[in-house]
Coordinates of N, CA and C and ligand atoms in Angstrom, one line a residue:
X1 N 0.8 -1.2 0.0 CA 0.0 0.2 0.2 C 0.9 1.3 0.0
X2 N 2.2 1.0 -0.7 CA 3.0 2.1 -0.9 C 2.4 3.4 -1.7
X3 N 1.3 2.8 -2.5 CA 0.5 3.7 -3.1 C -0.4 4.5 -2.5
X4 N -0.4 4.5 -1.3 CA -1.4 5.5 -0.5 C -0.6 6.1 0.4
X5 N -0.7 7.3 0.3 CA 0.1 8.6 1.1 C -0.8 9.3 1.7
X6 N -0.4 9.8 3.0 CA -1.0 10.6 4.0 C -0.4 11.7 3.9
X7 N -1.2 13.1 3.7 CA -0.6 14.6 4.1 C -1.6 15.2 5.0
X8 N -1.2 15.9 6.2 CA -1.9 16.6 7.1 C -1.6 18.2 6.1
X9 N -3.1 18.5 5.7 CA -2.9 19.7 4.8 C -4.3 20.0 4.0
X10 N -4.3 21.1 3.4 CA -5.6 21.7 2.8 C -5.4 20.8 1.0
X11 N -6.5 20.1 0.7 CA -6.8 19.6 -0.2 C -6.9 20.5 -1.6
X12 N -7.0 21.7 -1.2 CA -7.4 22.9 -2.3 C -5.5 23.3 -3.0
X13 N -4.8 22.3 -2.2 CA -3.1 23.1 -2.6 C -2.7 21.6 -3.1
X14 N -3.7 20.9 -3.4 CA -3.1 19.4 -4.2 C -3.0 19.7 -5.6
X15 N -2.1 19.0 -6.2 CA -1.7 19.1 -7.5 C -1.8 17.6 -8.6
X16 N -2.9 16.9 -8.0 CA -3.0 15.6 -8.0 C -3.6 15.7 -9.4
X17 N -3.7 14.4 -10.3 CA -4.6 14.5 -11.3 C -6.2 15.1 -11.3
X18 N -6.5 14.4 -10.1 CA -8.0 14.6 -9.9 C -8.2 14.9 -8.2
X19 N -9.0 15.9 -8.1 CA -9.2 15.8 -6.4 C -10.8 15.6 -6.2
X20 N -10.8 15.0 -5.3 CA -12.4 14.2 -4.8 C -12.9 15.3 -3.9
X21 N -14.3 15.7 -4.3 CA -14.8 16.8 -3.3 C -16.0 16.0 -2.5
X22 N -16.3 16.1 -1.2 CA -17.2 15.8 -0.3 C -18.2 16.6 -0.8
X23 N -18.8 16.2 -1.5 CA -20.1 17.2 -2.0 C -21.6 16.6 -1.3
X24 N -22.4 17.0 -1.6 CA -23.7 16.6 -1.3 C -24.4 16.5 -2.7
X25 N -25.6 15.9 -2.5 CA -26.4 15.4 -3.7 C -26.8 16.3 -4.6
X26 N -27.2 17.5 -4.0 CA -27.3 18.7 -5.3 C -26.2 19.1 -6.0
X27 N -24.8 18.8 -5.6 CA -24.2 19.4 -5.6 C -23.7 20.8 -6.3
X28 N -24.3 21.9 -5.3 CA -24.4 23.2 -5.6 C -23.2 23.9 -4.7
X29 N -22.4 23.2 -4.1 CA -21.5 23.5 -3.3 C -22.2 23.5 -1.7
X30 N -21.2 24.0 -0.9 CA -21.3 23.9 0.7 C -20.3 24.6 1.5
X31 N -20.5 23.7 2.7 CA -19.4 24.2 3.4 C -18.2 23.3 3.4
X32 N -17.5 23.2 4.7 CA -16.1 22.2 4.8 C -15.4 22.0 3.6
X33 N -15.0 21.0 3.2 CA -14.1 20.6 1.9 C -14.8 21.3 0.6
X34 N -16.1 20.7 0.5 CA -16.7 21.5 -0.7 C -16.6 23.1 -0.7
X35 N -16.9 23.8 0.4 CA -16.9 25.2 0.3 C -15.7 25.5 -0.3
X36 N -14.5 24.8 0.5 CA -12.9 25.4 0.0 C -12.7 25.1 -1.3
X37 N -12.9 24.0 -2.0 CA -12.9 23.4 -3.3 C -13.3 24.4 -4.2
X38 N -14.8 24.7 -4.0 CA -15.4 25.6 -4.7 C -14.9 27.0 -4.6
X39 N -14.3 27.7 -3.6 CA -13.7 28.9 -3.3 C -12.5 28.9 -4.1
X40 N -11.7 27.8 -4.1 CA -10.4 27.6 -4.5 C -10.5 27.6 -6.1
X41 N -11.7 26.9 -6.7 CA -11.6 26.6 -8.0 C -12.2 27.8 -8.7
X42 N -13.3 28.5 -8.3 CA -13.6 29.6 -8.7 C -15.1 29.5 -9.2
X43 N -16.0 30.1 -9.7 CA -17.0 30.0 -10.1 C -17.6 29.2 -11.5
X44 N -16.4 29.0 -12.0 CA -16.6 28.0 -13.2 C -17.1 26.4 -12.8
X45 N -16.6 26.2 -11.4 CA -16.9 24.8 -10.9 C -18.2 24.7 -10.8
X46 N -18.9 25.8 -10.1 CA -20.2 25.7 -10.1 C -21.3 25.5 -11.5
X47 N -20.4 26.3 -12.2 CA -21.0 26.2 -13.9 C -21.1 24.7 -14.2
X48 N -19.8 24.1 -14.0 CA -19.6 23.0 -14.4 C -20.7 21.8 -13.8
X49 N -20.8 22.3 -12.4 CA -21.7 21.5 -11.6 C -23.1 21.3 -12.2
X50 N -23.8 22.4 -12.4 CA -24.9 22.9 -12.9 C -25.2 22.3 -14.3
X51 N -24.3 21.8 -15.2 CA -24.4 21.2 -16.4 C -24.5 19.7 -16.2
X52 N -24.6 19.1 -14.9 CA -24.7 17.7 -14.5 C -26.4 17.4 -14.4
X53 N -26.7 16.7 -15.2 CA -28.2 16.3 -15.3 C -28.7 16.2 -13.7
X54 N -29.7 16.7 -13.2 CA -30.4 16.4 -12.3 C -32.0 16.1 -12.3
X55 N -32.3 15.1 -11.2 CA -33.4 14.5 -11.3 C -34.0 14.9 -9.7
X56 N -35.1 15.6 -9.6 CA -35.4 16.1 -8.1 C -34.4 16.6 -7.8
X57 N -33.6 17.5 -8.3 CA -32.5 18.1 -7.7 C -31.3 17.3 -7.3
X58 N -31.5 15.9 -7.4 CA -30.4 15.2 -7.2 C -29.2 15.2 -8.3
X59 N -28.0 15.4 -8.1 CA -27.3 15.3 -9.4 C -26.3 14.2 -9.2
X60 N -25.9 13.7 -7.6 CA -25.2 12.9 -7.6 C -25.7 12.0 -6.6
X61 N -26.3 10.9 -6.4 CA -26.8 10.1 -5.4 C -25.7 9.6 -4.4
X62 N -25.8 9.3 -3.5 CA -24.9 8.8 -2.2 C -24.1 7.6 -2.6
X63 N -23.0 7.5 -2.7 CA -22.0 6.6 -3.1 C -21.5 6.6 -4.1
X64 N -22.4 7.6 -5.2 CA -21.8 7.7 -6.4 C -20.9 8.8 -6.6
X65 N -20.2 8.9 -7.7 CA -19.1 10.0 -8.2 C -19.8 10.8 -9.5
X66 N -19.4 12.1 -9.6 CA -19.9 12.8 -11.0 C -18.0 13.6 -11.0
X67 N -17.8 13.7 -12.4 CA -16.6 14.4 -12.7 C -16.7 15.5 -13.5
X68 N -15.8 17.0 -13.1 CA -16.0 17.9 -14.0 C -14.4 18.5 -13.9
X69 N -14.5 19.4 -14.5 CA -13.0 20.2 -14.7 C -12.7 20.7 -13.7
X70 N -11.8 21.2 -13.4 CA -11.2 22.1 -11.9 C -11.1 23.6 -11.8
X71 N -11.6 23.9 -12.8 CA -11.4 25.7 -12.7 C -10.1 25.8 -12.4
X72 N -10.1 27.1 -11.4 CA -8.4 27.3 -11.0 C -7.8 26.6 -10.3
X73 N -8.3 25.5 -10.1 CA -7.3 24.8 -9.4 C -6.3 24.0 -10.3
X74 N -5.0 23.7 -9.8 CA -3.9 23.0 -10.4 C -4.3 21.4 -10.8
X75 N -5.5 20.8 -10.3 CA -5.6 19.5 -11.0 C -6.3 19.4 -12.5
X76 N -6.7 18.3 -12.8 CA -7.2 18.3 -14.0 C -8.5 18.4 -13.6
X77 N -9.0 17.3 -12.9 CA -10.5 17.4 -12.6 C -10.6 17.3 -11.0
X78 N -11.9 17.8 -10.7 CA -12.6 17.7 -9.5 C -13.7 16.5 -9.4
X79 N -13.7 15.3 -8.9 CA -14.5 14.3 -8.8 C -15.2 14.8 -7.5
X80 N -16.6 14.5 -7.8 CA -17.9 15.0 -6.8 C -18.4 13.6 -6.4
X81 N -18.2 13.3 -4.8 CA -18.7 12.3 -4.5 C -19.7 12.6 -3.1
X82 N -20.7 11.7 -3.1 CA -21.6 12.0 -2.0 C -21.4 10.8 -0.8
X83 N -20.8 11.3 0.3 CA -20.8 10.1 1.2 C -22.1 9.9 2.2
X84 N -22.2 9.0 3.1 CA -23.6 8.7 3.5 C -23.7 9.8 4.9
X85 N -24.8 10.2 5.3 CA -24.8 10.9 6.6 C -24.6 10.1 7.7
X86 N -24.1 9.8 8.5 CA -23.6 8.5 9.3 C -24.9 8.4 10.3
X87 N -25.5 9.4 10.7 CA -26.7 9.1 11.8 C -28.0 8.2 11.0
X88 N -28.3 8.7 9.8 CA -29.4 8.4 9.1 C -29.3 7.5 8.0
X89 N -28.2 7.2 7.4 CA -28.1 6.1 6.4 C -28.2 5.2 6.6
X90 N -29.1 4.2 5.8 CA -29.3 2.9 6.2 C -28.3 1.7 6.3
X91 N -27.3 2.2 5.4 CA -26.0 1.4 5.1 C -24.7 2.2 5.0
X92 N -24.3 2.6 6.2 CA -23.1 4.0 5.9 C -21.8 3.3 5.4
X93 N -21.7 2.1 6.0 CA -20.4 1.6 5.8 C -20.5 1.0 4.0
X94 N -21.4 0.5 3.5 CA -21.6 0.2 2.2 C -21.5 1.7 1.4
X95 N -22.2 2.7 1.7 CA -22.3 3.7 1.1 C -20.7 4.6 1.1
X96 N -19.9 4.4 2.3 CA -18.7 5.2 2.2 C -17.9 4.6 1.5
X97 N -18.0 3.1 1.4 CA -17.0 2.3 0.5 C -17.2 3.0 -0.8
X98 N -18.5 2.8 -1.3 CA -19.0 3.2 -2.6 C -18.6 4.4 -3.0
X99 N -18.4 5.3 -2.2 CA -18.1 6.7 -2.6 C -16.5 6.8 -2.9
X100 N -16.0 6.0 -2.4 CA -14.5 6.0 -2.5 C -14.3 5.3 -3.7
X101 N -14.8 4.0 -3.9 CA -14.7 3.2 -5.1 C -15.1 4.3 -6.5
X102 N -16.3 4.5 -6.3 CA -16.9 5.0 -7.3 C -15.9 6.3 -7.8
X103 N -15.3 7.0 -7.0 CA -14.3 8.2 -6.9 C -13.0 7.5 -7.8
X104 N -12.4 6.7 -7.3 CA -11.4 6.2 -8.0 C -11.6 5.4 -9.3
X105 N -12.7 4.8 -9.3 CA -12.9 4.1 -10.5 C -13.3 5.4 -12.0
X106 N -13.7 6.2 -11.5 CA -13.8 7.5 -12.4 C -12.9 8.3 -12.5
X107 N -11.9 8.4 -11.8 CA -10.5 8.9 -11.8 C -9.7 8.0 -12.9
X108 N -9.8 6.8 -13.0 CA -9.1 5.7 -13.9 C -9.6 5.9 -15.0
X109 N -10.9 5.8 -15.1 CA -11.3 5.8 -16.4 C -11.3 7.2 -17.2
X110 N -10.6 8.0 -16.5 CA -10.5 9.6 -17.2 C -8.9 9.4 -17.3
X111 N -8.2 8.3 -17.1 CA -6.8 8.6 -17.3 C -5.7 9.2 -16.4
X112 N -6.7 9.2 -15.1 CA -5.6 9.7 -14.1 C -4.8 8.7 -13.4
X113 N -3.5 9.4 -13.1 CA -2.5 8.4 -12.4 C -2.4 8.3 -10.7
X114 N -3.1 9.9 -10.4 CA -2.9 10.3 -9.1 C -4.2 10.7 -8.5
X115 N -4.5 10.8 -7.3 CA -6.2 11.0 -6.8 C -5.8 11.6 -5.5
X116 N -6.2 12.8 -5.3 CA -6.2 13.4 -4.0 C -7.7 13.4 -3.3
X117 N -7.5 12.7 -1.9 CA -8.9 12.2 -1.5 C -9.2 13.0 0.3
X118 N -10.1 13.7 0.3 CA -10.5 13.9 1.5 C -11.0 13.0 2.8
X119 N -11.4 13.3 3.8 CA -11.9 12.2 4.8 C -13.5 12.3 4.7
X120 N -13.8 11.5 3.7 CA -15.3 11.9 3.3 C -16.0 11.5 4.4
X121 N -17.2 12.2 4.6 CA -18.4 12.1 5.6 C -17.9 12.3 7.1
X122 N -16.5 12.5 7.1 CA -15.9 12.8 8.6 C -16.1 14.2 9.2
X123 N -16.9 15.2 8.6 CA -17.1 16.3 9.2 C -18.6 16.8 9.3
X124 N -19.3 17.2 8.5 CA -20.6 17.6 8.9 C -21.7 16.4 8.7
X125 N -21.2 15.3 8.3 CA -21.9 13.7 7.7 C -21.5 12.9 8.9
X126 N -20.8 13.4 9.9 CA -20.6 12.9 11.4 C -20.0 11.3 11.3
X127 N -19.3 10.9 10.5 CA -19.0 9.5 10.4 C -17.7 9.2 11.4
X128 N -17.8 8.3 12.5 CA -16.6 8.3 13.7 C -15.2 7.7 12.7
X129 N -14.2 9.1 13.0 CA -13.2 8.6 12.6 C -12.5 7.2 12.2
X130 N -12.3 6.2 13.5 CA -11.6 5.0 13.0 C -12.3 4.2 12.4
X131 N -13.7 4.4 12.4 CA -14.6 3.4 11.2 C -14.3 3.7 9.8
X132 N -14.4 4.9 9.8 CA -14.3 5.6 8.2 C -12.5 5.7 7.9
X133 N -11.9 5.5 8.5 CA -10.7 5.4 8.1 C -10.3 3.8 7.9
X134 N -10.8 3.3 8.4 CA -10.6 1.7 8.0 C -11.7 1.4 6.6
X135 N -12.9 1.8 6.5 CA -13.6 1.6 5.3 C -12.7 2.5 4.1
X136 N -12.1 3.9 4.4 CA -11.3 4.2 3.2 C -10.1 3.7 2.9
X137 N -9.6 3.1 3.7 CA -8.0 2.6 3.4 C -8.4 1.3 2.7
X138 N -9.0 0.3 3.6 CA -9.3 -1.1 2.9 C -10.0 -0.9 1.3
X139 N -11.0 0.4 1.2 CA -11.3 0.4 -0.4 C -9.9 0.8 -1.4
X140 N -9.2 1.8 -0.8 CA -8.2 2.3 -1.4 C -7.2 1.5 -1.8
X141 N -7.3 -0.1 -0.8 CA -6.1 -0.8 -1.0 C -6.7 -2.1 -1.8
X142 N -7.6 -1.9 -2.6 CA -8.4 -3.0 -3.3 C -7.6 -3.3 -4.6
X143 N -7.2 -4.3 -5.1 CA -6.0 -4.5 -6.1 C -6.4 -4.0 -7.3
X144 N -7.5 -3.5 -7.8 CA -8.1 -2.4 -9.1 C -7.4 -1.3 -9.0
X145 N -7.0 -0.7 -7.4 CA -6.5 0.5 -7.5 C -5.1 0.8 -7.1
X146 N -4.5 -0.5 -7.4 CA -3.1 -0.6 -6.8 C -2.0 0.2 -8.0
X147 N -2.1 0.6 -8.6 CA -1.3 1.5 -10.1 C -1.7 2.8 -9.9
X148 N -2.8 3.4 -9.0 CA -2.9 4.7 -8.6 C -2.1 5.1 -7.7
X149 N -1.8 6.4 -7.7 CA -1.1 7.0 -6.7 C -2.4 8.1 -5.9
X150 N -2.7 7.2 -4.6 CA -3.6 8.1 -3.8 C -2.9 8.7 -2.6
X151 N -3.4 9.9 -2.6 CA -3.2 11.0 -1.5 C -4.2 11.3 -0.6
X152 N -4.3 11.1 0.6 CA -5.1 11.5 1.6 C -4.8 13.0 2.1
X153 N -5.8 14.3 2.0 CA -5.2 15.2 2.8 C -6.2 15.6 3.8
X154 N -5.5 15.0 4.6 CA -6.1 15.2 6.4 C -5.8 16.5 7.1
X155 N -7.2 17.4 7.4 CA -7.3 18.5 7.8 C -6.9 18.9 9.0
X156 N -6.3 17.9 10.0 CA -6.1 18.1 11.1 C -5.1 17.2 11.8
X157 N -4.6 17.1 13.1 CA -3.4 16.4 13.5 C -4.3 15.0 14.1
X158 N -5.6 15.2 14.7 CA -6.1 14.0 15.1 C -6.7 13.2 14.3
X159 N -7.1 13.5 12.8 CA -7.6 12.7 11.9 C -6.5 12.0 11.2
X160 N -5.4 12.9 11.0 CA -4.3 12.1 10.7 C -3.4 11.0 11.2
X161 N -3.5 11.2 12.7 CA -3.1 10.2 13.6 C -3.9 8.8 13.4
X162 N -5.3 9.0 13.2 CA -6.2 7.8 13.3 C -5.8 7.1 11.8
X163 N -5.6 8.1 10.6 CA -5.3 7.4 9.2 C -4.0 6.7 9.3
X164 N -3.0 7.1 9.9 CA -1.9 7.0 9.8 C -1.5 5.5 11.0
X165 N -2.3 5.3 12.1 CA -2.7 4.0 12.6 C -3.0 2.9 11.9
X166 N -4.3 3.4 11.1 CA -5.0 2.4 10.3 C -4.1 1.8 9.2
X167 N -3.2 2.8 8.3 CA -2.6 2.5 7.4 C -1.5 1.5 7.5
X168 N -0.9 1.7 9.1 CA 0.2 0.8 9.4 C 0.2 -0.5 9.4
X169 N -1.2 -1.0 9.9 CA -1.8 -2.3 9.8 C -2.4 -2.9 8.6
X170 N -2.5 -2.0 7.5 CA -3.0 -2.5 6.3 C -2.0 -3.7 5.4
X171 N -2.5 -4.9 4.9 CA -1.6 -5.8 4.2 C -1.7 -5.1 2.9
X172 N -0.8 -5.6 2.1 CA -0.1 -5.5 0.7 C -1.7 -5.8 -0.6
X173 N -2.0 -4.8 -1.1 CA -3.3 -5.4 -2.1 C -2.9 -6.6 -2.9
Ligands
APR201 N1 -8.9 20.1 3.1 C1 -9.0 18.9 3.2 N2 -9.8 18.8 4.3 C2 -10.7 19.4 4.7 C3 -10.7 20.8 4.0 C4 -9.4 21.0 3.2 N3 -9.8 22.3 2.7 N4 -11.7 21.5 4.8 C5 -12.4 20.5 5.7 N5 -12.1 19.2 5.5 C6 -12.2 18.0 6.1 C7 -13.2 18.1 7.5 O1 -12.3 18.7 8.6 C8 -13.4 16.5 7.5 O2 -12.5 15.8 8.0 O3 -12.6 17.5 5.2 C9 -13.6 16.3 6.1 C10 -14.8 16.1 5.5 O4 -15.7 17.1 5.9 P1 -16.9 17.7 5.2 O5 -16.2 19.0 4.3 O6 -17.6 18.6 6.2 O7 -17.7 16.9 4.4 P2 -19.0 15.7 5.1 O8 -18.6 15.4 6.1 O9 -18.5 14.6 4.0 O10 -20.0 16.4 4.6 C11 -20.5 16.8 3.5 O11 -20.8 19.1 4.1 O12 -19.7 20.6 3.1 C12 -20.9 20.3 3.0 O13 -21.8 20.4 1.2 C13 -21.3 19.5 2.0 O14 -23.7 19.1 2.3 C14 -22.1 18.7 2.2 C15 -21.4 18.0 3.4

């Protein structure tokens, strides 16, 4: 799993081929990492999101991912994914794994060799850090992703410590 790297820092500074955004299903921006990515990318990112077809206001169902250009960000793409709201989702573990898996598969389908990931659902959506880290790292460690360079941008020391502990015990893919 030396293809998985952890950085304590701001994902809007990432220069990987794709940056994954922890969005909501409307894909109209928000707070947290969603707000930071839209702020750094500029208004073109929202314009790109508005082009994604919506059904009853939903552009990206939970566990799925959508890809747009990256506006002013150094990356080629922003991949918007929607993680589960921990307290109300019927299958949070499956949906969190699906959000990571859909994002990485979409990045590969667009020829990306490197992907920057945030800790999806670990903020507003309330996912407990240790459970989320296990799901995130097990999913990224699936053999299908072993040629991708995956970089987690973790926003504080607490979450970085949790991810590092889990990463240290991962078997090779
Ligand atoms: N870089 C990296 N990580 C960040 C950044 C940043 N600039 N800003 C916040 N984070 C971290 C948070 O500390 C948390 O660990 O991203 C993780 C995910 O938190 P949220 O951004 O709150 O995302 P999530 O929990 O998935 O909730 C998504 O929040 O912002 C809204 O529109 C978004 O409705 C959606 C919901």
